[in-house]
Short mmCIF file of C-alpha atoms in Angstrom, two decimals:
data_model
loop_
_atom_site.label_atom_id
_atom_site.label_comp_id
_atom_site.label_asym_id
_atom_site.label_seq_id
_atom_site.Cartn_x
_atom_site.Cartn_y
_atom_site.Cartn_z
CA MET A 198 0.00 0.00 0.00
CA THR A 199 1.37 3.41 -0.97
CA ASN A 200 2.23 5.43 2.13
CA ILE A 201 1.66 9.21 2.01
CA ILE A 202 2.83 11.60 4.72
CA ILE A 203 0.85 14.83 4.96
CA ILE A 204 2.48 17.75 6.72
CA GLY A 205 -0.14 19.91 8.39
CA ALA A 206 -3.68 19.25 9.64
CA GLY A 207 -5.18 22.43 8.25
CA ILE A 208 -8.03 22.15 5.80
CA SER A 209 -5.78 21.54 2.76
CA GLY A 210 -4.00 18.69 4.53
CA LEU A 211 -7.25 17.16 5.75
CA ALA A 212 -8.80 17.45 2.29
CA ALA A 213 -5.84 15.62 0.76
CA ALA A 214 -5.81 13.00 3.53
CA ARG A 215 -9.52 12.27 3.26
CA GLU A 216 -9.39 11.95 -0.53
CA LEU A 217 -6.26 9.78 -0.57
CA GLN A 218 -7.53 7.49 2.17
CA SER A 219 -10.80 6.98 0.32
CA ASN A 220 -8.74 5.93 -2.71
CA GLY A 221 -6.85 3.22 -0.85
CA PHE A 222 -3.69 5.06 0.22
CA LYS A 223 -2.16 4.76 3.67
CA VAL A 224 -2.14 8.26 5.14
CA THR A 225 -0.44 9.81 8.17
CA VAL A 226 -0.92 13.48 9.00
CA LEU A 227 1.77 15.26 11.03
CA GLU A 228 0.63 18.37 12.87
CA GLY A 229 2.92 20.57 14.95
CA ARG A 230 0.18 22.18 17.02
CA ASN A 231 -1.74 20.49 19.83
CA ARG A 232 -4.92 20.86 17.75
CA ILE A 233 -6.07 20.39 14.18
CA GLY A 234 -7.34 23.11 11.87
CA GLY A 235 -4.28 25.28 11.29
CA ARG A 236 -5.47 28.82 10.58
CA ILE A 237 -9.01 27.68 11.37
CA ASN A 238 -9.19 28.04 15.15
CA THR A 239 -12.46 28.24 17.09
CA ASP A 240 -12.30 29.54 20.67
CA ARG A 241 -15.11 28.82 23.14
CA THR A 242 -13.72 30.36 26.33
CA LEU A 243 -16.21 33.25 26.20
CA GLY A 244 -19.17 30.87 26.37
CA LEU A 245 -19.81 31.06 22.63
CA PRO A 246 -17.84 29.95 19.56
CA VAL A 247 -15.54 32.68 18.20
CA ASP A 248 -13.34 31.99 15.19
CA LEU A 249 -9.92 33.54 15.68
CA GLY A 250 -8.79 32.61 12.20
CA ALA A 251 -11.03 31.93 9.21
CA SER A 252 -14.63 32.95 9.88
CA TRP A 253 -16.48 33.18 6.57
CA ILE A 254 -17.43 31.09 3.60
CA HIS A 255 -16.45 33.60 0.92
CA GLY A 256 -18.86 33.27 -2.02
CA ILE A 257 -21.56 30.72 -1.39
CA ASN A 258 -22.27 29.75 -5.01
CA ASN A 259 -20.53 26.48 -5.98
CA ASN A 260 -18.37 26.70 -2.87
CA PRO A 261 -17.23 23.28 -1.61
CA ILE A 262 -17.08 24.60 1.96
CA GLY A 263 -20.71 25.67 1.69
CA LYS A 264 -21.54 22.16 0.52
CA LEU A 265 -19.64 20.67 3.47
CA ALA A 266 -21.51 22.97 5.87
CA GLN A 267 -24.76 21.71 4.41
CA GLU A 268 -23.62 18.07 4.50
CA PHE A 269 -22.40 18.36 8.09
CA GLN A 270 -25.45 20.45 9.13
CA VAL A 271 -23.29 23.37 10.27
CA PRO A 272 -25.36 26.59 10.51
CA ILE A 273 -24.22 29.63 8.52
CA LEU A 274 -25.62 33.18 8.34
CA LEU A 275 -25.32 35.87 5.68
CA THR A 276 -22.99 38.83 6.27
CA ASP A 277 -24.14 41.95 4.47
CA TRP A 278 -21.04 44.09 3.99
CA ASP A 279 -23.24 47.03 2.99
CA ASN A 280 -25.13 46.92 6.30
CA TRP A 281 -22.94 49.19 8.40
CA MET A 282 -23.02 52.20 10.72
CA ILE A 283 -20.00 54.44 10.21
CA TYR A 284 -19.03 57.06 12.79
CA ASN A 285 -17.08 60.27 12.26
CA SER A 286 -14.02 60.79 14.48
CA ASN A 287 -14.64 64.55 14.73
CA ASN A 288 -17.83 64.30 16.77
CA GLY A 289 -18.57 60.61 17.18
CA GLN A 290 -21.75 60.99 15.15
CA PRO A 291 -22.94 58.57 12.44
CA LEU A 292 -22.26 59.67 8.89
CA LYS A 293 -25.29 60.96 7.03
CA GLU A 294 -26.73 58.82 4.28
CA LYS A 295 -26.10 61.56 1.73
CA GLU A 296 -22.38 61.62 2.57
CA LEU A 297 -22.17 57.84 2.33
CA GLN A 298 -23.96 57.64 -1.00
CA LYS A 299 -21.68 60.26 -2.52
CA SER A 300 -18.65 58.33 -1.27
CA VAL A 301 -19.99 55.02 -2.58
CA TRP A 302 -20.33 56.56 -6.03
CA LEU A 303 -16.84 58.09 -5.87
CA TYR A 304 -15.30 54.85 -4.58
CA ALA A 305 -16.88 52.85 -7.42
CA GLN A 306 -15.53 55.37 -9.92
CA ILE A 307 -12.00 55.13 -8.52
CA MET A 308 -12.13 51.33 -8.54
CA GLU A 309 -13.00 51.35 -12.24
CA GLN A 310 -10.13 53.73 -12.93
CA LEU A 311 -7.76 51.48 -11.00
CA LYS A 312 -8.76 48.54 -13.16
CA SER A 313 -8.13 50.62 -16.27
CA LEU A 314 -4.81 51.98 -15.00
CA LYS A 315 -3.35 48.54 -14.36
CA ASP A 316 -3.71 47.73 -18.07
CA HIS A 317 -1.84 50.87 -19.13
CA ILE A 318 1.22 50.96 -16.87
CA ASP A 319 4.62 49.91 -18.22
CA HIS A 320 5.83 48.73 -14.80
CA ASP A 321 4.12 47.46 -11.69
CA ILE A 322 3.19 49.91 -8.93
CA SER A 323 1.44 49.54 -5.60
CA VAL A 324 -2.30 49.88 -5.21
CA SER A 325 -1.68 52.82 -2.86
CA GLU A 326 0.42 54.67 -5.43
CA ALA A 327 -2.24 54.07 -8.07
CA ILE A 328 -4.94 55.47 -5.78
CA LYS A 329 -2.85 58.61 -5.21
CA ILE A 330 -2.40 59.09 -8.96
CA ILE A 331 -6.15 58.90 -9.53
CA ILE A 332 -7.17 61.04 -6.55
CA GLU A 333 -4.67 63.79 -7.41
CA GLY A 334 -6.71 64.50 -10.52
CA LYS A 335 -9.95 64.94 -8.60
CA ASP A 336 -11.38 67.74 -6.49
CA ILE A 337 -12.36 65.83 -3.37
CA GLU A 338 -13.43 67.38 -0.09
CA PRO A 339 -11.39 66.39 3.02
CA GLU A 340 -14.41 64.62 4.53
CA GLN A 341 -14.87 62.56 1.38
CA LYS A 342 -11.17 61.65 1.40
CA ASN A 343 -11.57 60.31 4.94
CA ILE A 344 -14.54 58.21 3.92
CA LEU A 345 -12.63 56.92 0.88
CA LYS A 346 -9.72 56.00 3.14
CA TRP A 347 -12.15 53.97 5.25
CA TYR A 348 -13.44 52.13 2.18
CA PHE A 349 -9.93 51.26 1.07
CA ASN A 350 -9.14 50.13 4.62
CA LEU A 351 -11.72 47.41 4.00
CA HIS A 352 -9.29 46.09 1.38
CA LEU A 353 -6.38 46.45 3.80
CA VAL A 354 -8.19 44.12 6.20
CA GLU A 355 -9.38 41.81 3.42
CA ASP A 356 -5.93 41.51 1.83
CA ALA A 357 -4.18 41.53 5.24
CA THR A 358 -1.49 43.69 3.64
CA ASP A 359 -0.92 47.44 3.40
CA LEU A 360 -2.01 48.84 0.05
CA GLU A 361 1.50 50.33 -0.21
CA ASN A 362 2.77 46.77 -0.67
CA LEU A 363 0.09 45.24 -2.90
CA SER A 364 0.72 44.84 -6.62
CA LEU A 365 -1.72 46.83 -8.73
CA ARG A 366 -1.06 44.65 -11.77
CA GLU A 367 -1.99 41.48 -9.91
CA TRP A 368 -4.74 42.85 -7.66
CA TRP A 369 -7.53 41.60 -9.93
CA GLN A 370 -5.63 38.84 -11.70
CA TRP A 371 -8.03 36.04 -10.84
CA ASP A 372 -8.28 32.93 -12.96
CA GLU A 373 -11.00 33.32 -15.60
CA THR A 374 -12.40 29.89 -14.72
CA ARG A 375 -13.49 31.03 -11.24
CA VAL A 376 -17.01 29.81 -10.59
CA ILE A 377 -17.24 30.48 -6.84
CA ASN A 378 -19.02 33.75 -6.16
CA GLY A 379 -22.00 35.20 -4.34
CA ASN A 380 -22.47 36.42 -0.78
CA ASP A 381 -20.31 35.72 2.27
CA TYR A 382 -21.63 33.60 5.12
CA LEU A 383 -20.37 33.49 8.69
CA VAL A 384 -19.97 30.03 10.24
CA VAL A 385 -21.77 31.01 13.42
CA ASP A 386 -21.26 27.90 15.56
CA GLY A 387 -17.58 27.54 14.78
CA TYR A 388 -15.54 26.58 11.71
CA ASP A 389 -14.00 23.77 13.74
CA GLN A 390 -17.18 21.74 13.27
CA ILE A 391 -16.26 21.32 9.61
CA ILE A 392 -12.65 20.54 10.53
CA GLN A 393 -13.59 17.88 13.10
CA LYS A 394 -15.87 16.08 10.67
CA LEU A 395 -13.28 16.18 7.88
CA ALA A 396 -10.70 14.68 10.23
CA LYS A 397 -12.84 11.75 11.37
CA GLY A 398 -11.12 8.41 10.81
CA ILE A 399 -7.75 9.90 9.74
CA ASP A 400 -4.47 9.07 11.50
CA ILE A 401 -3.36 12.47 12.81
CA GLN A 402 -0.22 12.81 14.94
CA LEU A 403 -0.39 16.02 16.99
CA GLN A 404 2.56 17.97 18.41
CA GLN A 405 4.86 16.65 15.70
CA LYS A 406 6.73 19.78 14.67
CA VAL A 407 8.44 19.08 11.35
CA ILE A 408 12.05 20.23 11.26
CA GLU A 409 13.40 18.52 8.13
CA ILE A 410 12.02 17.05 4.91
CA GLU A 411 14.33 14.66 3.04
CA TYR A 412 13.36 13.32 -0.37
CA ASN A 413 14.88 11.28 -3.21
CA ASN A 414 13.66 9.15 -6.09
CA LYS A 415 12.67 6.36 -3.68
CA GLY A 416 10.59 8.23 -1.13
CA VAL A 417 10.55 10.76 1.69
CA SER A 418 11.77 10.94 5.27
CA ILE A 419 10.10 13.50 7.51
CA LYS A 420 11.89 14.41 10.71
CA THR A 421 9.96 16.01 13.57
CA ASP A 422 11.09 17.10 17.01
CA ARG A 423 9.80 13.73 18.26
CA GLY A 424 10.68 11.20 15.59
CA THR A 425 11.06 10.25 11.93
CA PHE A 426 8.35 9.16 9.50
CA GLU A 427 9.01 7.37 6.20
CA GLY A 428 6.75 7.44 3.19
CA ASP A 429 6.52 7.06 -0.57
CA ALA A 430 5.60 10.74 -0.98
CA ALA A 431 4.57 13.76 1.07
CA VAL A 432 2.04 16.56 0.75
CA VAL A 433 3.56 19.75 2.16
CA THR A 434 0.91 22.18 3.42
CA LEU A 435 3.26 24.44 5.37
CA THR A 436 2.13 28.05 5.15
CA LEU A 437 3.98 30.52 2.96
CA GLY A 438 5.05 32.23 6.19
CA VAL A 439 6.72 29.04 7.46
CA LEU A 440 8.35 28.40 4.07
CA LYS A 441 9.72 31.95 4.11
CA SER A 442 10.98 31.60 7.69
CA GLY A 443 13.35 28.74 6.88
CA THR A 444 12.38 26.91 10.08
CA VAL A 445 11.90 23.69 8.09
CA ASN A 446 14.92 22.34 6.23
CA PHE A 447 14.62 20.61 2.86
CA SER A 448 17.22 18.06 1.78
CA PRO A 449 18.12 18.51 -0.98
CA PHE A 450 17.28 22.21 -1.14
CA LEU A 451 14.13 23.26 -2.94
CA PRO A 452 14.65 24.21 -6.60
CA ASP A 453 15.83 27.78 -7.18
CA LEU A 454 12.63 28.69 -9.04
CA LYS A 455 10.48 27.63 -6.09
CA ILE A 456 12.70 29.46 -3.58
CA ALA A 457 12.49 32.61 -5.71
CA ALA A 458 8.68 32.39 -5.84
CA ILE A 459 8.53 31.92 -2.06
CA ASN A 460 10.72 34.98 -1.59
CA ARG A 461 8.67 37.14 -3.98
CA LEU A 462 5.28 36.36 -2.45
CA SER A 463 4.37 37.91 0.89
CA MET A 464 2.47 36.79 3.97
CA GLY A 465 -0.25 39.11 5.19
CA VAL A 466 -1.60 39.50 8.72
CA LEU A 467 -5.23 39.82 9.80
CA ASN A 468 -5.60 40.04 13.56
CA LYS A 469 -8.70 40.17 15.73
CA ILE A 470 -9.42 41.61 19.14
CA VAL A 471 -12.60 40.05 20.52
CA LEU A 472 -14.39 41.94 23.30
CA LYS A 473 -17.28 40.51 25.32
CA PHE A 474 -19.34 43.08 27.21
CA PRO A 475 -21.93 42.70 30.01
CA LYS A 476 -24.49 44.45 27.78
CA ILE A 477 -24.80 45.83 24.27
CA PHE A 478 -24.34 49.59 23.86
CA TRP A 479 -24.04 49.81 20.07
CA PRO A 480 -26.76 49.53 17.37
CA LYS A 481 -27.69 45.86 17.39
CA ASP A 482 -29.01 45.47 13.84
CA TYR A 483 -25.88 46.38 11.86
CA HIS A 484 -23.45 43.74 10.65
CA LEU A 485 -20.50 46.13 10.72
CA ILE A 486 -19.53 49.15 12.83
CA GLY A 487 -17.10 51.57 11.16
CA TYR A 488 -15.01 54.45 12.46
CA LEU A 489 -13.29 57.23 10.52
CA SER A 490 -10.17 57.68 12.61
CA SER A 491 -8.07 60.81 12.39
CA ASN A 492 -4.98 58.60 12.84
CA GLU A 493 -3.17 57.29 9.78
CA LYS A 494 -3.39 53.72 11.09
CA ASP A 495 -6.10 52.77 13.56
CA PHE A 496 -9.07 50.50 14.20
CA SER A 497 -11.72 51.11 11.57
CA HIS A 498 -13.92 48.00 11.42
CA PHE A 499 -15.84 46.00 14.01
CA LEU A 500 -17.89 42.89 13.34
CA ASN A 501 -21.07 42.96 15.41
CA LEU A 502 -21.38 39.38 16.67
CA TYR A 503 -24.58 40.31 18.52
CA LYS A 504 -26.29 40.25 15.13
CA TYR A 505 -25.47 36.53 14.85
CA THR A 506 -25.34 35.26 18.43
CA SER A 507 -27.44 37.68 20.54
CA THR A 508 -24.36 38.01 22.78
CA ALA A 509 -22.72 41.38 23.42
CA VAL A 510 -19.50 40.77 21.48
CA LEU A 511 -17.59 43.07 19.12
CA VAL A 512 -14.67 41.88 17.00
CA ALA A 513 -12.11 44.47 15.93
CA LEU A 514 -10.67 43.47 12.54
CA THR A 515 -7.17 44.75 11.75
CA GLY A 516 -4.84 44.12 8.84
CA GLY A 517 -1.33 44.79 7.57
CA SER A 518 1.31 46.74 9.49
CA PHE A 519 -1.22 48.04 12.03
CA ALA A 520 -2.22 44.47 12.86
CA ARG A 521 1.45 43.56 13.24
CA SER A 522 2.11 46.56 15.51
CA LEU A 523 -0.68 45.51 17.87
CA GLU A 524 1.14 42.25 18.56
CA GLU A 525 3.83 44.26 20.37
CA LEU A 526 1.27 45.48 22.92
CA SER A 527 0.22 43.64 26.05
CA ASP A 528 -3.33 42.33 26.26
CA ARG A 529 -4.21 45.21 28.59
CA GLU A 530 -2.69 47.82 26.27
CA ALA A 531 -4.44 46.40 23.20
CA GLY A 532 -7.76 46.34 25.04
CA GLU A 533 -7.35 49.92 26.24
CA LYS A 534 -6.56 51.05 22.72
CA VAL A 535 -9.84 49.61 21.45
CA MET A 536 -11.83 50.98 24.39
CA GLU A 537 -10.45 54.49 23.85
CA LEU A 538 -11.90 54.44 20.36
CA LEU A 539 -15.24 52.99 21.45
CA ARG A 540 -15.55 55.68 24.14
CA ASN A 541 -14.95 58.32 21.47
CA ILE A 542 -18.06 56.99 19.76
CA TYR A 543 -20.35 55.93 22.60
CA GLY A 544 -19.14 57.98 25.57
CA ASN A 545 -17.25 57.28 28.78
CA SER A 546 -20.20 55.58 30.48
CA ILE A 547 -19.99 52.41 28.37
CA PRO A 548 -18.99 49.31 30.36
CA ASN A 549 -15.57 47.74 30.27
CA PRO A 550 -15.36 44.35 28.57
CA GLU A 551 -15.81 41.26 30.70
CA ALA A 552 -13.21 39.41 28.66
CA ILE A 553 -10.82 40.01 25.75
CA ILE A 554 -9.29 37.52 23.33
CA ARG A 555 -6.75 38.57 20.71
CA THR A 556 -4.75 36.93 17.96
CA LYS A 557 -1.06 37.20 17.09
CA TRP A 558 -0.80 35.46 13.74
CA ALA A 559 2.44 37.18 12.70
CA VAL A 560 4.45 35.51 15.46
CA ASP A 561 2.58 32.19 15.41
CA PRO A 562 5.44 29.72 14.71
CA PHE A 563 3.14 27.43 12.72
CA SER A 564 1.91 30.12 10.34
CA PHE A 565 3.90 33.38 10.64
CA GLY A 566 0.94 35.25 9.20
CA SER A 567 -2.66 34.87 8.15
CA TYR A 568 -2.59 34.30 4.39
CA SER A 569 -0.58 35.08 1.29
CA ALA A 570 -0.57 38.20 -0.88
CA ILE A 571 1.09 39.37 -4.09
CA PRO A 572 3.33 42.39 -3.48
CA VAL A 573 4.81 44.70 -6.10
CA GLY A 574 7.25 42.68 -8.21
CA ALA A 575 5.57 39.30 -7.69
CA LYS A 576 3.15 37.62 -10.08
CA LYS A 577 0.22 35.24 -9.93
CA SER A 578 2.44 32.70 -11.71
CA ASP A 579 4.52 32.51 -8.52
CA ARG A 580 1.60 30.65 -6.94
CA ALA A 581 1.72 28.08 -9.74
CA ILE A 582 5.47 27.64 -9.19
CA LEU A 583 4.85 27.17 -5.47
CA ALA A 584 2.30 24.44 -6.32
CA GLU A 585 4.67 22.45 -8.57
CA SER A 586 5.62 19.00 -7.29
CA ILE A 587 9.23 17.87 -7.00
CA SER A 588 10.39 14.54 -8.41
CA ASP A 589 6.92 13.05 -7.92
CA ARG A 590 7.77 12.87 -4.20
CA LEU A 591 6.95 16.27 -2.73
CA PHE A 592 3.55 17.77 -3.46
CA PHE A 593 2.53 21.25 -2.31
CA ALA A 594 -0.91 22.42 -1.19
CA GLY A 595 -2.40 25.33 0.76
CA GLU A 596 -4.09 28.64 -0.04
CA ALA A 597 -0.81 30.20 -1.24
CA THR A 598 -0.59 27.56 -3.99
CA SER A 599 -4.05 28.37 -5.35
CA SER A 600 -4.08 30.58 -8.44
CA GLN A 601 -7.88 30.56 -8.58
CA TYR A 602 -8.86 31.12 -4.96
CA PRO A 603 -5.87 32.30 -2.88
CA SER A 604 -6.27 33.48 0.70
CA THR A 605 -9.49 31.49 1.19
CA VAL A 606 -10.57 28.33 2.97
CA HIS A 607 -12.09 26.92 -0.20
CA GLY A 608 -8.87 27.67 -2.09
CA ALA A 609 -6.91 25.70 0.50
CA PHE A 610 -9.45 22.85 0.47
CA LEU A 611 -9.42 22.58 -3.34
CA SER A 612 -5.61 22.63 -3.40
CA GLY A 613 -5.61 19.57 -1.13
CA LEU A 614 -7.97 17.76 -3.50
CA ARG A 615 -5.76 18.84 -6.43
CA GLU A 616 -2.65 17.28 -4.93
CA ALA A 617 -4.52 14.14 -3.88
CA GLU A 618 -5.53 13.71 -7.52
CA ASN A 619 -1.94 14.32 -8.67
CA ILE A 620 -0.71 11.61 -6.30
CA ARG A 621 -3.46 9.22 -7.32
CA THR A 622 -2.59 9.73 -10.98
CA LYS A 623 1.14 9.20 -10.48
CA PHE A 624 1.01 6.24 -8.11
CA GLN A 625 -1.98 4.36 -9.50
CA ALA A 626 -1.34 4.91 -13.22
#
């Protein structure tokens, strides 16, 4: 029986393991953490499930994760990204509908110009630089500029990378065969329900931190901090952040082309600060609470979990360099920073949180970030290079290897199925 070692019990590794095992392969999954799921991590210490990593099914139409949620009877609820209350930093008052509508129109216009500009530049520039070029030619009031900055901060959080670093040329370079689209749905009772059901019946070895991957034309030898595992081939689902860190040795070294692609791509950071309060003091019916900060980098988006759970919980969503900077603060300092902003909006009489949970994905030794991005100078083709197998012994999966659906759970899941099929084809041909 062909023996396959899978490195990582995130959703790409579990997808590959499940598919290979169902096709008659012997499968062992090595996971460095003391839990499965990888960047899917559901916390229940607040008395309700809160996802500290992946939270949404992005695009419900034809999405395999949506189908799994249905199959496993995992409840999901729509998130309406247009259902928000945005507050002005000057007086803590909600923005007027007229101001918002004008900004929505202006934002849509700029987005169209960005798409046009990327096709007419002779060298790659950042998304931020492109925005400045377009805005310089417009007469925009200061208030409108602040609102536009807030809209583009949505992308900062979504891409987990500062717009100063994102490639304009590759920002919209999605594969034309993409069929997953539609609205986003929050997995309200915890993404780990999907993970646990995917993992059922699979041999998973926890707390096996991989330190070296040896491979030759006969097979693979995977060394962890607790032992050595031999196999005919391996599926490597290490995050781009881990591959960039050099904390796992490859023997022989990875091909130069793959190393160059790893170096060109970047790892973004999306961090969350989850605050549970004794009572709700914000508008309960909005999906999103926004804030136009006067600071260059600040909190700007809060997910209103009360809308989904009827529990007084706000989740501050932060991305890029600001998210990284928060990791240097203590829990108390990070909490105070959020509360200062909330008091600017709702007054000093609001209650302090009963509990705070925060994430530090940038320093997590099993991820070193949240998900991949394409900076200036990199290309979508770097993802394809990252996905290439080596000598029919090492196969690579994970969201960073997906050209169609990078930075998503479904992209990671499909990449695991892709490599399972590649192994099946090569070893059962």
